[in-house]
Amino acid sequence: MKHSQTTEKDSSNPTKIKEVRGSNKCKEVSLLEIGQMLNVTFYNNRTVGKNSNLFSRHLEKTVCDCNIFPLGVSSWNDIKHEKLNHMWAAIEMNIHRDHILGWMNELWKKCRGHLHSKYVKDEPIQQSLRNVPTGVDKKEWKWLVKEHFSFECFQGRKNAHPPDLANILFETRKKDNKLVEHETIQKHVQLEKNVQADPSLPIIEIVEKCRGPQTRNYVFGLEGGVKAKDLKGGTSSKAELLVALRSTREDAKSLNEENESMNEENKSSNDRCLP
């Protein structure tokens, strides 16, 4: 990636040049000639190796293009089939369609999250409506701010209303939109019963009722869970480690001196005992 340059003038160095990162234009892909392709290798539904970063940047650039990807929908599932075909045509590939569209779904969500963070977060709604990003249709932006970013489901985590644990379990373990493993089904039923019995219980207590006390091989990290470092012990700073190392070395030196002294005494005693 090329870097743009700015010149800083001062009395000591009037020609000093400062390099700053330019915008992500993914020129390597956009400058390809007609019919020219980049080879990419897929592993576990993601690209790896040579050209992997270029492909990822190309996808990100594509999903942030409002002429290709619609913003005025609540979720990816609401995008019409013909729109998905239009998106897919921009990628110019013939394989891995479902995997790549799933990847684009993730990038699309991140793109909208970036728009919220940059233009809407911590701003009054009227100011947010005026902060129309470059290239975004005003009607789509108005809908996105008033109907999506202000919607209760979108604001849930921000306002300390975490998602329901039973729903999390179902969404992360489902296959063909249903739970199939017997143990998972039991845990799902148990979670629902615990939440319904006492909705005021902290999340960590609900989980421990289902899975027992937390151990090293099971750490629950959502809203009050114990973190891995709490079980393993906190990490020490560099200064603390140096102090501990110095103390250990001093103790070792003292023990060595004491050992040498005892060896000398033993040697003297043995010499006196000899005829």
Short mmCIF file of C-alpha atoms in Angstrom, two decimals:
data_model
loop_
_atom_site.label_atom_id
_atom_site.label_comp_id
_atom_site.label_asym_id
_atom_site.label_seq_id
_atom_site.Cartn_x
_atom_site.Cartn_y
_atom_site.Cartn_z
CA MET A 1 0.00 0.00 0.00
CA LYS A 2 1.41 3.38 -0.91
CA HIS A 3 1.62 6.13 1.64
CA SER A 4 0.75 9.75 0.98
CA GLN A 5 3.33 12.32 2.02
CA THR A 6 3.09 15.65 3.76
CA THR A 7 5.92 18.16 4.18
CA GLU A 8 6.67 19.68 7.56
CA LYS A 9 8.70 22.90 7.57
CA ASP A 10 10.60 24.07 10.60
CA SER A 11 13.78 26.00 11.30
CA SER A 12 15.92 22.92 11.91
CA ASN A 13 14.77 20.78 8.98
CA PRO A 14 12.75 22.67 6.33
CA THR A 15 12.48 19.62 4.03
CA LYS A 16 11.31 17.06 6.58
CA ILE A 17 8.76 14.67 5.05
CA LYS A 18 6.21 12.85 7.17
CA GLU A 19 4.58 9.73 5.76
CA VAL A 20 0.92 9.18 6.60
CA ARG A 21 -1.31 6.29 5.62
CA GLY A 22 -3.55 6.99 2.65
CA SER A 23 -7.08 5.72 2.01
CA ASN A 24 -7.67 2.04 1.30
CA LYS A 25 -8.35 2.09 -2.45
CA CYS A 26 -7.21 -1.47 -3.16
CA LYS A 27 -5.48 -0.29 -6.32
CA GLU A 28 -3.89 -3.67 -7.01
CA VAL A 29 -7.35 -5.08 -7.76
CA SER A 30 -8.89 -2.02 -9.44
CA LEU A 31 -5.94 -1.72 -11.84
CA LEU A 32 -6.28 -5.29 -13.13
CA GLU A 33 -6.84 -5.45 -16.88
CA ILE A 34 -10.02 -6.91 -18.36
CA GLY A 35 -9.88 -10.68 -18.05
CA GLN A 36 -6.92 -10.59 -15.67
CA MET A 37 -7.53 -12.47 -12.41
CA LEU A 38 -5.82 -12.93 -9.06
CA ASN A 39 -5.44 -16.47 -7.74
CA VAL A 40 -6.66 -17.02 -4.17
CA THR A 41 -6.64 -20.15 -2.01
CA PHE A 42 -9.55 -20.98 0.32
CA TYR A 43 -9.20 -22.80 3.64
CA ASN A 44 -12.02 -23.09 6.20
CA ASN A 45 -14.16 -20.66 4.18
CA ARG A 46 -11.48 -17.93 4.21
CA THR A 47 -8.67 -17.01 1.85
CA VAL A 48 -5.10 -17.80 2.90
CA GLY A 49 -1.64 -17.25 1.50
CA LYS A 50 -0.74 -15.00 -1.41
CA ASN A 51 -3.36 -12.38 -2.39
CA SER A 52 -5.42 -13.18 0.73
CA ASN A 53 -5.19 -9.61 2.05
CA LEU A 54 -5.98 -8.16 -1.37
CA PHE A 55 -9.13 -10.26 -1.64
CA SER A 56 -10.24 -9.30 1.88
CA ARG A 57 -9.70 -5.60 1.14
CA HIS A 58 -11.58 -5.96 -2.14
CA LEU A 59 -14.55 -7.48 -0.31
CA GLU A 60 -14.49 -4.73 2.31
CA LYS A 61 -14.32 -2.01 -0.35
CA THR A 62 -17.23 -3.64 -2.18
CA VAL A 63 -19.54 -3.96 0.84
CA CYS A 64 -18.93 -0.30 1.75
CA ASP A 65 -20.03 0.82 -1.73
CA CYS A 66 -23.58 2.09 -1.29
CA ASN A 67 -24.23 1.70 -5.03
CA ILE A 68 -23.83 -2.05 -4.60
CA PHE A 69 -24.89 -2.80 -1.03
CA PRO A 70 -28.16 -1.44 0.38
CA LEU A 71 -28.16 0.25 3.78
CA GLY A 72 -31.90 0.67 4.18
CA VAL A 73 -32.65 -2.84 5.46
CA SER A 74 -32.84 -4.17 9.00
CA SER A 75 -30.75 -7.28 8.42
CA TRP A 76 -28.87 -9.22 5.76
CA ASN A 77 -31.82 -11.62 5.42
CA ASP A 78 -34.00 -8.72 4.23
CA ILE A 79 -31.81 -8.09 1.17
CA LYS A 80 -33.62 -9.22 -1.98
CA HIS A 81 -32.23 -12.06 -4.09
CA GLU A 82 -31.60 -9.84 -7.11
CA LYS A 83 -29.55 -7.48 -4.92
CA LEU A 84 -27.45 -10.42 -3.73
CA ASN A 85 -26.86 -11.39 -7.36
CA HIS A 86 -25.77 -7.82 -8.08
CA MET A 87 -23.31 -7.99 -5.16
CA TRP A 88 -21.99 -11.35 -6.30
CA ALA A 89 -21.39 -10.04 -9.82
CA ALA A 90 -19.03 -7.41 -8.37
CA ILE A 91 -16.80 -10.16 -6.94
CA GLU A 92 -16.36 -11.88 -10.32
CA MET A 93 -15.98 -15.42 -8.97
CA ASN A 94 -17.68 -18.68 -9.87
CA ILE A 95 -17.08 -20.73 -6.70
CA HIS A 96 -17.53 -20.45 -2.92
CA ARG A 97 -20.61 -18.23 -3.37
CA ASP A 98 -22.26 -19.09 -0.03
CA HIS A 99 -19.00 -18.78 1.92
CA ILE A 100 -18.07 -15.45 0.35
CA LEU A 101 -21.58 -14.01 0.80
CA GLY A 102 -21.41 -15.06 4.46
CA TRP A 103 -18.08 -13.27 4.75
CA MET A 104 -19.57 -10.21 3.05
CA ASN A 105 -22.42 -10.33 5.55
CA GLU A 106 -19.91 -9.97 8.40
CA LEU A 107 -18.09 -7.11 6.65
CA TRP A 108 -21.42 -5.40 5.86
CA LYS A 109 -22.36 -5.44 9.55
CA LYS A 110 -18.94 -4.03 10.48
CA CYS A 111 -19.33 -1.31 7.87
CA ARG A 112 -22.67 -0.22 9.32
CA GLY A 113 -21.18 -0.40 12.81
CA HIS A 114 -18.38 1.91 11.66
CA LEU A 115 -20.96 4.37 10.28
CA HIS A 116 -22.76 4.35 13.63
CA SER A 117 -19.54 4.85 15.59
CA LYS A 118 -18.33 7.71 13.38
CA TYR A 119 -21.53 9.62 12.55
CA VAL A 120 -24.19 8.71 15.12
CA LYS A 121 -22.71 7.60 18.44
CA ASP A 122 -22.87 10.24 21.21
CA GLU A 123 -24.61 12.70 18.86
CA PRO A 124 -28.17 14.11 19.09
CA ILE A 125 -30.43 12.52 16.51
CA GLN A 126 -30.87 15.77 14.55
CA GLN A 127 -27.10 16.17 14.27
CA SER A 128 -26.79 12.52 13.23
CA LEU A 129 -29.33 13.08 10.45
CA ARG A 130 -27.24 15.98 9.15
CA ASN A 131 -24.02 13.92 9.27
CA VAL A 132 -24.69 12.15 5.98
CA PRO A 133 -21.58 10.15 4.96
CA THR A 134 -20.14 10.76 1.51
CA GLY A 135 -21.78 8.60 -1.13
CA VAL A 136 -24.76 7.60 1.05
CA ASP A 137 -28.29 8.37 -0.14
CA LYS A 138 -30.03 10.82 2.21
CA LYS A 139 -33.23 8.76 2.36
CA GLU A 140 -31.34 5.57 3.22
CA TRP A 141 -29.30 7.43 5.85
CA LYS A 142 -32.45 8.90 7.42
CA TRP A 143 -34.00 5.43 7.62
CA LEU A 144 -30.79 3.94 9.03
CA VAL A 145 -30.54 6.57 11.80
CA LYS A 146 -34.22 6.76 12.76
CA GLU A 147 -35.38 3.20 12.16
CA HIS A 148 -32.31 1.03 12.72
CA PHE A 149 -29.72 2.74 14.92
CA SER A 150 -32.45 4.02 17.25
CA PHE A 151 -34.27 0.68 17.38
CA GLU A 152 -34.49 -1.06 20.75
CA CYS A 153 -32.78 -4.26 19.55
CA PHE A 154 -29.80 -2.28 18.27
CA GLN A 155 -29.56 -0.30 21.49
CA GLY A 156 -29.96 -3.37 23.73
CA ARG A 157 -26.31 -4.14 24.52
CA LYS A 158 -25.42 -0.45 24.78
CA ASN A 159 -28.10 0.06 27.43
CA ALA A 160 -26.91 -2.96 29.45
CA HIS A 161 -29.65 -5.32 28.26
CA PRO A 162 -27.67 -8.39 27.15
CA PRO A 163 -29.30 -10.94 24.83
CA ASP A 164 -31.15 -13.89 26.30
CA LEU A 165 -28.80 -16.80 27.10
CA ALA A 166 -31.20 -19.40 25.74
CA ASN A 167 -31.31 -17.53 22.42
CA ILE A 168 -27.51 -17.31 22.35
CA LEU A 169 -27.24 -21.07 22.90
CA PHE A 170 -29.84 -21.78 20.22
CA GLU A 171 -28.31 -19.44 17.61
CA THR A 172 -24.76 -20.70 18.13
CA ARG A 173 -25.59 -24.45 18.24
CA LYS A 174 -28.47 -24.77 15.78
CA LYS A 175 -28.30 -26.92 12.65
CA ASP A 176 -30.93 -26.38 9.98
CA ASN A 177 -32.62 -23.97 12.40
CA LYS A 178 -33.02 -26.54 15.18
CA LEU A 179 -31.00 -28.13 17.97
CA VAL A 180 -29.96 -31.71 17.26
CA GLU A 181 -27.53 -32.75 20.03
CA HIS A 182 -29.28 -34.24 23.07
CA GLU A 183 -26.99 -32.53 25.60
CA THR A 184 -27.49 -29.14 23.94
CA ILE A 185 -31.27 -29.56 23.96
CA GLN A 186 -31.16 -30.35 27.70
CA LYS A 187 -29.01 -27.29 28.43
CA HIS A 188 -31.34 -25.10 26.37
CA VAL A 189 -34.40 -26.30 28.31
CA GLN A 190 -32.57 -25.86 31.62
CA LEU A 191 -31.51 -22.31 30.73
CA GLU A 192 -35.07 -21.36 29.82
CA LYS A 193 -36.39 -22.78 33.12
CA ASN A 194 -33.76 -20.96 35.20
CA VAL A 195 -34.43 -17.63 33.51
CA GLN A 196 -38.20 -17.98 33.86
CA ALA A 197 -37.92 -19.05 37.51
CA ASP A 198 -35.90 -15.98 38.53
CA PRO A 199 -35.25 -13.37 35.80
CA SER A 200 -33.34 -11.18 38.29
CA LEU A 201 -30.52 -13.72 38.70
CA PRO A 202 -27.10 -12.56 37.42
CA ILE A 203 -26.08 -14.27 34.21
CA ILE A 204 -23.10 -15.96 35.83
CA GLU A 205 -25.35 -17.67 38.42
CA ILE A 206 -27.72 -18.88 35.70
CA VAL A 207 -24.81 -20.44 33.80
CA GLU A 208 -23.32 -22.06 36.91
CA LYS A 209 -26.69 -23.62 37.71
CA CYS A 210 -26.54 -25.35 34.34
CA ARG A 211 -22.84 -26.17 34.14
CA GLY A 212 -21.58 -26.04 37.72
CA PRO A 213 -18.76 -23.89 39.12
CA GLN A 214 -16.31 -22.51 36.59
CA THR A 215 -13.00 -24.26 36.06
CA ARG A 216 -9.92 -23.69 33.93
CA ASN A 217 -11.38 -25.56 30.98
CA TYR A 218 -14.66 -23.62 31.11
CA VAL A 219 -14.65 -19.85 31.46
CA PHE A 220 -17.81 -17.82 30.97
CA GLY A 221 -17.03 -14.28 29.87
CA LEU A 222 -20.34 -12.43 29.36
CA GLU A 223 -21.63 -9.91 31.89
CA GLY A 224 -19.91 -10.80 35.14
CA GLY A 225 -18.15 -14.02 34.18
CA VAL A 226 -14.71 -14.96 35.46
CA LYS A 227 -11.93 -14.23 33.01
CA ALA A 228 -9.11 -16.65 32.26
CA LYS A 229 -6.55 -14.42 33.96
CA ASP A 230 -8.61 -14.55 37.18
CA LEU A 231 -8.24 -18.32 37.26
CA LYS A 232 -4.58 -18.38 36.25
CA GLY A 233 -3.60 -15.40 38.36
CA GLY A 234 -2.94 -11.86 37.19
CA THR A 235 0.10 -11.03 35.13
CA SER A 236 2.91 -9.04 36.75
CA SER A 237 4.45 -5.91 35.34
CA LYS A 238 8.02 -5.84 34.02
CA ALA A 239 9.18 -3.85 37.07
CA GLU A 240 7.64 -6.40 39.45
CA LEU A 241 9.26 -9.26 37.56
CA LEU A 242 12.67 -7.56 37.71
CA VAL A 243 12.33 -7.03 41.47
CA ALA A 244 11.37 -10.70 41.94
CA LEU A 245 14.30 -11.80 39.75
CA ARG A 246 16.74 -9.64 41.71
CA SER A 247 15.45 -11.03 45.00
CA THR A 248 15.76 -14.60 43.71
CA ARG A 249 19.33 -13.99 42.60
CA GLU A 250 20.25 -12.50 45.98
CA ASP A 251 18.73 -15.50 47.76
CA ALA A 252 20.65 -17.86 45.48
CA LYS A 253 23.89 -15.95 46.12
CA SER A 254 23.32 -16.09 49.88
CA LEU A 255 22.66 -19.83 49.73
CA ASN A 256 25.81 -20.40 47.66
CA GLU A 257 27.92 -18.44 50.16
CA GLU A 258 26.40 -20.37 53.06
CA ASN A 259 27.05 -23.64 51.23
CA GLU A 260 30.68 -22.69 50.58
CA SER A 261 31.13 -21.73 54.22
CA MET A 262 29.74 -25.07 55.38
CA ASN A 263 32.03 -26.89 52.95
CA GLU A 264 35.05 -25.03 54.36
CA GLU A 265 34.02 -25.91 57.94
CA ASN A 266 33.57 -29.56 56.99
CA LYS A 267 36.97 -29.59 55.33
CA SER A 268 38.61 -28.05 58.40
CA SER A 269 36.90 -30.56 60.67
CA ASN A 270 38.07 -33.44 58.51
CA ASP A 271 41.64 -32.11 58.53
CA ARG A 272 41.67 -31.94 62.35
CA CYS A 273 40.37 -35.48 62.61
CA LEU A 274 43.18 -36.89 60.48
CA PRO A 275 46.13 -38.45 62.47
#
